[in-house]
């Protein structure tokens, strides 16, 4: 890098970085701050950043007005099943596209890439009608079963790229030793692909946990609602109860932030692995 | 043949949740269909009504195009800007990357609820901060003029997400000797950016322009949670209108026609982008060259 670049330009650089960093972080502080306030502190100008008294009872109030634990249970069921289905089926399919040779492979891979561009609205209505005919409305099946069938074009693509990077000799050697394809997949490829599988699992978690349109269409009973859907109904009922809305949003955010800090590496990797080639 | 067995989950999934629904939705789009009764074929009737007699359709198209063509350049430029800053930072780059990335993990309903409060005209953080420096903030989501800019602003909060990470990786993969050539020719920072950085990362930029246009055309959750399409239909986006038609009015035929027009438009826009892309995207003949 250019060593003659002045001290000033690096001061400006760090100043700009810091300003943006603060701008991005302020809303998080604001959620926490609002969630601990009473109405008399919320509706004040200029806003109070640190409330004079922390109203932890706002969180208790959220639990009283909204069946948080029920929604949480539903969200966990849907998210976990989607993660299992997507990691399992996308790795299997990616193995077929990356390692195995079979007629029609390249043509079908082209179809797979094309489906990434397809707006889900085009398939949404007939799929809804189909699930209605199956009698699956107000169950988790419409959200979970498709996850086991393919696991999404993006995930298959990501895992295929990863499998292609594993030296062919490893699978070939196992084949010569009489290892079946399924055992090569399960005992050799899956352990090697752990980082990529972790990426897919975490991205799936992020998506399912926040998914809104799916639950909105398929789950109309309150007992089946997920956290995202429950929160959106809560918004409709609690106008101007900002402390409660921020407290409930924060409850939904905590797992996301925790996962992000623990598994940041895999999330970043997921983007760099797929997005760079163009 | 074993390949078919391994790929069969996706093949079945594609047939049942991809191909079959596409064919059916094309058929529904030429029917009157309310789910309860059998679809009734009416030819191009839905398309005729949509294009010629439905003012909401054109409102939704206008709103969606506005959102798409304002948001896409801003969020691409924003992510690139942050990536360039981080790329220049010699210390603490990881910390800034983490901080910038954080907002992008908050999506859907939560980000909508949060921004509903940030943009509250009276007590929201944005307007009360503006008031401190003596500016009367707009009504944001409650004003027909400001509602769409509000949603664009909200989406700019997450410019530090995956897109920025990819841009950063692209910037880091530009060979340094190319910059040295510009330096030898006496070029400054702008020349380096214009004649080395931009062409070298143009394939990645292009990919994200294509993707972001498609994503923006599909905007839904924010509008559903925050504005329900108001005020005065100023945030009635295409997919929100489609959703209302399908699941409030149960006019599945009409909604399917909407979906097909969206598909055709997306394909058309992508095609045009690939044509235009030939003019500004630079692909290296030999990546190792």
XYZ file of C-alpha atoms in Angstrom:
567
model
C 0.000 0.000 0.000
C 1.012 3.590 -0.470
C 3.104 4.545 2.543
C 3.131 8.229 1.737
C -0.579 8.493 2.395
C -0.865 11.158 5.048
C -1.775 10.668 8.652
C -4.821 12.824 7.985
C -6.404 10.552 5.454
C -6.207 7.659 7.888
C -7.767 9.808 10.609
C -10.620 10.618 8.205
C -10.953 6.945 7.279
C -11.321 5.820 10.888
C -13.633 8.709 11.694
C -15.968 7.730 8.835
C -15.816 4.042 9.795
C -16.659 4.881 13.380
C -19.535 7.169 12.452
C -21.079 4.443 10.314
C -20.468 1.866 13.017
C -22.289 4.008 15.566
C -25.158 4.721 13.173
C -25.598 0.993 12.666
C -25.428 0.153 16.358
C -27.653 2.917 17.714
C -30.945 1.184 16.804
C -29.905 -1.834 18.918
C -29.289 0.358 21.947
C -32.582 2.074 21.203
C -34.543 -1.219 21.250
C -33.046 -2.164 24.609
C -33.561 1.309 26.053
C -37.186 1.575 24.895
C -37.991 -1.914 26.121
C -37.115 -0.894 29.690
C -39.119 2.324 29.787
C -42.535 3.314 31.022
C -44.835 5.362 28.820
C -43.954 8.627 30.576
C -40.283 8.101 29.593
C -41.032 6.960 26.064
C -42.981 10.029 25.110
C -40.368 12.607 26.059
C -38.258 14.865 23.888
C -35.273 14.800 23.854
C -35.291 11.034 24.314
C -33.845 9.526 27.464
C -31.137 7.001 26.585
C -30.791 5.453 29.997
C -34.180 5.234 31.678
C -34.216 6.568 35.229
C -35.783 3.294 36.323
C -35.438 -0.025 34.497
C -38.903 -1.487 34.039
C -38.036 -5.168 33.750
C -41.731 -5.847 34.326
C -42.303 -4.886 30.663
C -40.921 -8.294 29.774
C -43.299 -10.003 32.187
C -46.117 -8.015 30.602
C -45.156 -9.311 27.131
C -45.412 -12.874 28.452
C -48.831 -12.049 29.907
C -50.255 -10.571 26.718
C -48.681 -12.914 24.180
C -48.191 -16.712 24.417
C -44.444 -16.295 23.916
C -43.505 -19.810 25.016
C -46.060 -21.405 22.701
C -44.827 -19.332 19.732
C -41.252 -20.110 20.710
C -42.000 -23.831 20.772
C -43.618 -23.613 17.316
C -40.720 -21.587 15.897
C -38.200 -24.053 17.301
C -40.073 -27.067 15.856
C -40.347 -25.520 12.392
C -36.794 -24.169 12.377
C -35.162 -27.388 13.586
C -37.103 -29.583 11.161
C -36.284 -27.242 8.282
C -32.615 -27.291 9.223
C -32.530 -31.108 9.307
C -34.441 -31.383 6.038
C -32.428 -28.790 4.183
C -28.974 -29.896 5.330
C -29.818 -33.556 4.664
C -31.438 -33.254 1.285
C -29.315 -30.447 -0.164
C -26.083 -32.295 0.674
C -27.392 -35.481 -0.940
C -28.442 -33.638 -4.093
C -25.230 -31.594 -4.184
C -23.273 -34.852 -4.030
C -25.185 -36.079 -7.089
C -24.426 -32.881 -9.004
C -20.776 -32.605 -7.965
C -19.409 -36.146 -7.712
C -21.650 -38.588 -9.552
C -21.917 -38.893 -13.328
C -25.329 -39.551 -14.794
C -27.277 -38.689 -17.939
C -29.075 -35.356 -17.854
C -26.964 -34.039 -14.973
C -25.846 -30.829 -16.647
C -29.271 -30.121 -18.081
C -30.931 -30.555 -14.668
C -28.255 -28.395 -13.036
C -29.197 -25.633 -15.478
C -32.847 -26.047 -14.436
C -31.777 -25.843 -10.794
C -29.959 -22.547 -11.378
C -32.946 -21.171 -13.278
C -35.275 -21.895 -10.329
C -33.204 -19.465 -8.233
C -34.605 -16.663 -10.395
C -38.219 -17.825 -10.105
C -40.350 -15.513 -7.944
C -42.056 -17.706 -5.338
C -45.342 -15.890 -6.040
C -45.652 -17.851 -9.277
C -45.807 -21.184 -7.467
C -47.383 -19.924 -4.240
C -51.054 -20.180 -5.193
C -51.115 -23.699 -6.717
C -48.922 -24.951 -3.859
C -51.384 -23.426 -1.390
C -54.274 -25.149 -3.199
C -52.334 -28.424 -3.164
C -51.708 -28.257 0.592
C -55.337 -27.326 1.158
C -56.412 -30.451 -0.740
C -54.007 -32.530 1.361
C -55.683 -31.057 4.454
C -52.330 -29.676 5.603
C -53.426 -26.109 6.372
C -52.807 -25.149 10.002
C -50.160 -27.813 10.351
C -46.378 -27.434 10.080
C -46.252 -29.821 7.111
C -46.392 -27.138 4.358
C -43.393 -25.450 5.975
C -41.426 -28.604 6.750
C -42.066 -31.187 4.002
C -40.673 -29.081 1.095
C -37.439 -28.655 3.083
C -36.820 -32.397 2.794
C -37.330 -32.265 -0.988
C -34.214 -30.616 -2.355
C -33.440 -28.016 0.268
C -33.319 -24.979 -1.991
C -31.314 -24.234 -5.120
C -28.978 -21.834 -3.347
C -27.914 -24.391 -0.730
C -27.430 -27.135 -3.303
C -25.292 -24.755 -5.341
C -23.192 -23.794 -2.328
C -22.550 -27.404 -1.286
C -21.829 -28.465 -4.842
C -19.113 -25.817 -5.052
C -17.643 -27.161 -1.835
C -17.726 -30.817 -2.961
C -16.049 -29.845 -6.243
C -13.163 -28.465 -4.220
C -12.512 -31.829 -2.520
C -9.844 -33.783 -4.448
C -11.460 -36.476 -6.601
C -8.778 -38.984 -5.565
C -10.339 -39.335 -2.117
C -13.649 -40.627 -3.478
C -11.904 -42.665 -6.192
C -9.670 -44.408 -3.658
C -12.684 -45.345 -1.546
C -14.475 -46.643 -4.637
C -11.536 -48.903 -5.522
C -11.685 -50.272 -1.981
C -15.270 -51.299 -2.729
C -16.974 -48.555 -0.778
C -20.595 -47.904 -1.831
C -21.565 -44.406 -3.045
C -23.772 -43.868 -0.071
C -20.960 -44.721 2.332
C -18.583 -42.383 0.468
C -21.188 -39.666 0.826
C -21.951 -40.388 4.473
C -18.590 -41.453 5.899
C -16.164 -39.416 3.794
C -17.809 -36.409 2.156
C -20.112 -35.342 4.967
C -17.312 -35.165 7.576
C -15.113 -33.250 5.097
C -17.913 -30.838 4.276
C -18.693 -29.921 7.899
C -17.825 -26.213 7.540
C -20.022 -25.864 4.454
C -22.851 -27.814 6.109
C -22.580 -25.518 9.119
C -22.940 -22.546 6.779
C -26.079 -24.013 5.231
C -27.508 -24.880 8.656
C -26.946 -21.380 10.016
C -28.282 -19.609 6.936
C -31.343 -21.868 7.153
C -31.788 -20.968 10.790
C -31.624 -17.256 9.946
C -34.165 -17.692 7.194
C -36.677 -19.940 8.982
C -36.584 -18.057 12.238
C -37.579 -14.867 10.417
C -39.765 -16.390 7.709
C -43.049 -14.546 7.555
C -44.896 -15.246 4.311
C -44.932 -19.039 4.807
C -46.471 -18.998 8.298
C -48.798 -16.151 7.253
C -50.298 -18.213 4.449
C -50.406 -21.638 6.071
C -50.960 -20.988 9.772
C -54.120 -19.130 10.694
C -54.744 -20.729 14.117
C -53.117 -18.822 16.928
C -52.006 -22.076 18.572
C -49.836 -22.885 15.543
C -48.315 -19.438 15.084
C -44.547 -18.907 14.990
C -42.763 -16.047 16.750
C -42.471 -13.954 13.573
C -46.178 -14.312 12.836
C -47.120 -13.812 16.491
C -45.051 -10.642 16.663
C -46.773 -9.249 13.571
C -50.189 -9.892 15.168
C -48.945 -8.267 18.367
C -48.070 -5.127 16.358
C -51.660 -4.935 15.210
C -53.058 -5.234 18.749
C -50.663 -3.039 20.727
C -50.623 0.290 18.963
C -48.355 2.757 20.713
C -47.211 0.222 23.318
C -43.663 0.732 22.151
C -41.981 -0.635 25.265
C -43.805 -3.949 24.888
C -43.203 -4.077 21.141
C -39.479 -3.481 21.610
C -39.303 -6.007 24.451
C -40.965 -8.683 22.325
C -38.766 -7.828 19.308
C -35.705 -8.138 21.498
C -36.832 -11.550 22.716
C -37.019 -12.687 19.118
C -33.670 -11.092 18.317
C -31.612 -12.675 21.079
C -31.207 -16.115 19.446
C -30.266 -14.440 16.152
C -27.591 -12.300 17.724
C -26.253 -15.214 19.775
C -25.988 -17.435 16.689
C -24.333 -14.621 14.789
C -21.623 -14.096 17.378
C -20.902 -17.799 17.797
C -20.938 -18.740 14.113
C -19.972 -15.523 12.350
C -17.169 -17.323 10.505
C -19.602 -19.683 8.763
C -21.990 -16.923 7.750
C -19.222 -14.830 6.200
C -17.873 -17.940 4.489
C -21.294 -18.694 3.010
C -21.274 -15.416 1.153
C -17.671 -15.493 -0.001
C -17.976 -19.077 -1.243
C -20.882 -18.429 -3.570
C -20.880 -14.767 -4.428
C -17.365 -14.200 -5.669
C -17.375 -16.031 -8.954
C -20.117 -13.911 -10.494
C -28.052 -44.109 -12.561
C -27.228 -43.711 -8.889
C -27.102 -39.981 -9.568
C -30.864 -39.979 -10.078
C -31.353 -41.658 -6.717
C -29.201 -39.085 -4.922
C -30.805 -36.186 -6.790
C -34.319 -37.594 -6.439
C -35.349 -35.423 -3.449
C -34.738 -32.331 -5.534
C -36.237 -33.839 -8.696
C -39.448 -34.756 -6.823
C -39.453 -31.377 -5.093
C -38.987 -29.599 -8.402
C -41.804 -31.517 -10.071
C -44.266 -31.084 -7.177
C -43.352 -27.594 -5.931
C -41.846 -26.100 -9.084
C -42.994 -27.392 -12.440
C -46.523 -28.514 -11.536
C -47.445 -25.255 -9.744
C -46.003 -23.197 -12.590
C -48.196 -24.964 -15.124
C -51.206 -24.750 -12.807
C -50.720 -21.078 -12.054
C -50.555 -20.371 -15.774
C -53.865 -22.213 -16.134
C -55.397 -20.468 -13.095
C -54.348 -17.125 -14.557
C -56.867 -17.763 -17.321
C -59.643 -18.761 -14.939
C -62.029 -17.369 -12.419
C -61.096 -19.332 -9.313
C -61.977 -18.880 -5.646
C -60.584 -22.225 -4.325
C -64.047 -23.429 -3.238
C -65.472 -23.974 -6.719
C -63.858 -25.537 -9.775
C -61.787 -23.079 -11.877
C -63.860 -21.508 -14.639
C -61.959 -20.794 -17.867
C -62.254 -17.181 -19.034
C -59.341 -16.912 -21.472
C -57.341 -13.707 -21.192
C -60.053 -11.994 -19.138
C -57.886 -11.491 -16.058
C -55.035 -9.999 -18.057
C -57.478 -7.754 -19.869
C -58.917 -6.416 -16.602
C -55.484 -6.032 -15.039
C -53.899 -4.079 -17.826
C -56.861 -1.997 -18.914
C -59.353 -1.603 -16.102
C -57.547 -1.946 -12.782
C -56.109 1.329 -11.465
C -54.616 -0.454 -8.408
C -52.515 -2.599 -10.704
C -50.791 0.422 -12.195
C -50.393 2.005 -8.749
C -48.716 -1.188 -7.536
C -46.492 -1.321 -10.628
C -45.476 2.320 -10.162
C -44.709 1.896 -6.451
C -42.698 -1.257 -7.046
C -40.665 0.276 -9.882
C -39.967 3.340 -7.749
C -38.789 1.170 -4.856
C -36.684 -1.047 -7.127
C -34.949 1.681 -9.080
C -34.287 3.918 -6.098
C -33.231 1.182 -3.700
C -31.009 -0.932 -5.976
C -28.387 1.707 -6.934
C -28.293 3.092 -3.387
C -27.766 -0.237 -1.686
C -25.170 -1.428 -4.215
C -23.259 1.858 -3.917
C -23.635 1.826 -0.119
C -22.273 -1.690 0.247
C -19.402 -0.934 -2.110
C -18.578 2.241 -0.192
C -18.396 0.385 3.133
C -16.373 -2.428 1.572
C -13.846 0.082 0.229
C -13.555 1.708 3.658
C -12.972 -1.622 5.389
C -10.520 -2.688 2.718
C -8.430 0.393 3.478
C -8.459 -0.064 7.222
C -5.218 -1.595 8.389
C -6.287 -2.307 11.944
C -9.674 -3.255 13.323
C -11.101 -4.252 9.942
C -12.719 -7.341 11.465
C -14.445 -5.348 14.170
C -15.901 -2.876 11.665
C -16.985 -5.742 9.430
C -18.831 -7.369 12.333
C -20.496 -4.126 13.380
C -21.582 -3.303 9.823
C -22.866 -6.822 9.292
C -24.978 -6.948 12.445
C -28.073 -5.060 11.151
C -28.425 -7.390 8.183
C -29.236 -10.376 10.403
C -32.385 -8.542 11.486
C -34.962 -9.052 8.805
C -38.661 -9.436 8.250
C -41.051 -8.620 11.049
C -38.493 -7.538 13.668
C -36.802 -4.957 11.471
C -40.237 -3.669 10.467
C -41.398 -3.226 14.068
C -38.128 -1.562 15.026
C -38.275 0.938 12.173
C -41.936 1.645 12.779
C -40.759 3.013 16.115
C -37.583 4.714 14.818
C -39.665 6.502 12.172
C -42.485 7.473 14.501
C -43.150 11.129 13.526
C -43.528 12.443 17.067
C -41.399 10.374 19.417
C -39.272 8.242 17.100
C -35.509 8.482 17.415
C -35.012 9.993 13.965
C -37.427 12.878 14.273
C -36.587 13.666 17.884
C -32.906 13.827 16.916
C -33.740 16.090 13.980
C -35.723 18.281 16.347
C -32.660 18.707 18.569
C -30.869 20.388 15.687
C -33.942 22.414 14.808
C -35.307 20.440 11.864
C -38.959 19.486 11.649
C -38.830 15.886 10.409
C -41.315 14.550 7.876
C -44.207 12.245 8.754
C -42.253 9.346 7.209
C -44.506 6.300 6.873
C -47.631 8.325 7.465
C -47.018 10.600 4.506
C -47.693 9.480 0.931
C -44.601 11.383 -0.274
C -42.232 9.959 2.325
C -43.516 6.420 2.788
C -41.470 4.861 -0.010
C -38.270 6.799 0.833
C -38.785 5.601 4.430
C -38.736 1.974 3.324
C -35.655 2.600 1.167
C -33.921 4.234 4.135
C -34.801 1.254 6.299
C -33.315 -1.165 3.772
C -30.100 0.885 3.712
C -29.561 -0.011 7.366
C -28.472 -3.459 6.190
C -25.987 -2.456 3.465
C -23.228 -4.038 5.552
C -24.585 -7.566 5.047
C -23.722 -10.369 2.670
C -23.427 -8.008 -0.284
C -20.701 -6.004 1.431
C -18.861 -9.205 2.412
C -18.827 -10.331 -1.220
C -17.668 -6.906 -2.449
C -14.925 -6.917 0.156
C -13.710 -10.332 -0.986
C -13.779 -9.071 -4.586
C -11.753 -5.977 -3.680
C -9.177 -8.114 -1.907
C -8.781 -10.329 -4.956
C -7.749 -7.458 -7.253
C -4.041 -8.061 -8.060
C -1.962 -5.236 -6.489
C 0.370 -4.974 -9.477
C -2.468 -3.441 -11.511
C -2.546 -0.496 -9.103
C 1.208 -0.123 -9.444
C 0.790 0.293 -13.190
C -1.606 3.206 -12.646
C 0.841 4.736 -10.164
C 3.671 4.523 -12.694
C 1.456 6.391 -15.139
C 0.949 9.078 -12.524
C -2.688 8.211 -11.775
C -4.286 8.993 -8.434
C -6.887 7.303 -6.269
C -9.749 8.096 -8.628
C -7.952 6.674 -11.674
C -7.158 3.524 -9.697
C -10.786 3.111 -8.749
C -12.156 3.939 -12.181
C -9.699 1.979 -14.319
C -8.678 -0.920 -12.084
C -11.093 -1.551 -9.206
C -14.336 -0.998 -11.060
C -13.562 -3.192 -14.082
C -12.042 -5.916 -11.918
C -15.042 -6.196 -9.620
C -17.661 -5.513 -12.299
C -18.751 -9.188 -12.627
C -19.608 -9.255 -8.918
C -21.341 -5.880 -9.067
C -23.328 -7.053 -12.061
C -24.463 -10.249 -10.330
C -25.705 -8.254 -7.336
C -27.483 -5.651 -9.463
C -29.378 -8.499 -11.136
C -30.189 -10.126 -7.786
C -31.179 -6.920 -6.007
C -33.540 -5.910 -8.792
C -35.270 -9.282 -8.477
C -35.395 -9.046 -4.664
C -36.728 -5.477 -4.732
C -39.481 -6.388 -7.154
C -40.640 -8.908 -4.545
C -40.801 -6.530 -1.551
C -43.601 -7.665 0.755
C -43.128 -8.144 4.507
C -42.124 -4.553 5.356
C -45.173 -3.127 3.650
C -47.501 -5.766 5.091
C -46.341 -5.197 8.664
C -45.689 -1.458 8.593
C -48.162 0.229 6.300
C -50.606 -2.339 4.895
C -50.090 -0.514 1.596
C -51.040 2.948 2.875
C -51.169 5.877 3.169
C -53.248 6.484 0.037
C -51.867 3.255 -1.503
C -48.406 4.799 -1.653
C -46.814 1.539 -0.455
C -49.173 -0.819 -2.234
C -46.394 -2.910 -3.752
C -46.909 -5.526 -6.386
C -46.643 -8.560 -4.118
C -48.733 -6.963 -1.429
C -51.511 -6.408 -3.958
C -51.070 -9.984 -5.165
C -51.324 -11.253 -1.584
C -54.498 -9.261 -0.911
C -56.061 -10.525 -4.127
C -55.166 -14.137 -3.365
C -55.696 -14.449 0.383
C -58.128 -11.664 1.289
C -60.363 -11.675 -1.799
C -59.643 -15.323 -2.698
C -59.440 -14.235 -6.319
C -56.822 -16.863 -7.129
C -57.165 -16.564 -10.895
C -56.553 -12.840 -10.843
C -53.628 -13.241 -8.425
C -52.112 -15.920 -10.664
C -52.287 -13.540 -13.611
C -50.460 -10.985 -11.452
C -47.823 -13.594 -10.607
C -47.256 -14.458 -14.250
C -46.892 -10.831 -15.260
C -44.292 -10.486 -12.501
C -42.431 -13.529 -13.783
C -42.462 -12.233 -17.358
C -41.289 -8.820 -16.203
C -38.482 -10.303 -14.065
C -37.266 -12.409 -16.961
C -37.421 -9.415 -19.297
C -35.515 -7.133 -16.919
C -32.872 -9.792 -16.325
C -32.510 -10.340 -20.057
C -32.092 -6.599 -20.674
C -29.540 -6.428 -17.855
C -27.482 -9.192 -19.420
C -27.571 -7.319 -22.731
C -26.534 -4.053 -21.099
C -24.042 -5.914 -18.932
C -21.974 -6.763 -21.991
C -21.120 -3.098 -22.260
C -19.860 -2.531 -18.752
C -18.918 -5.880 -17.276
C -15.323 -6.951 -17.757
C -14.606 -10.679 -17.763
C -10.976 -11.691 -17.653
C -10.135 -14.121 -20.442
C -7.811 -16.096 -18.233
C -8.297 -15.679 -14.489
C -4.704 -16.730 -13.794
C -3.222 -14.468 -16.499
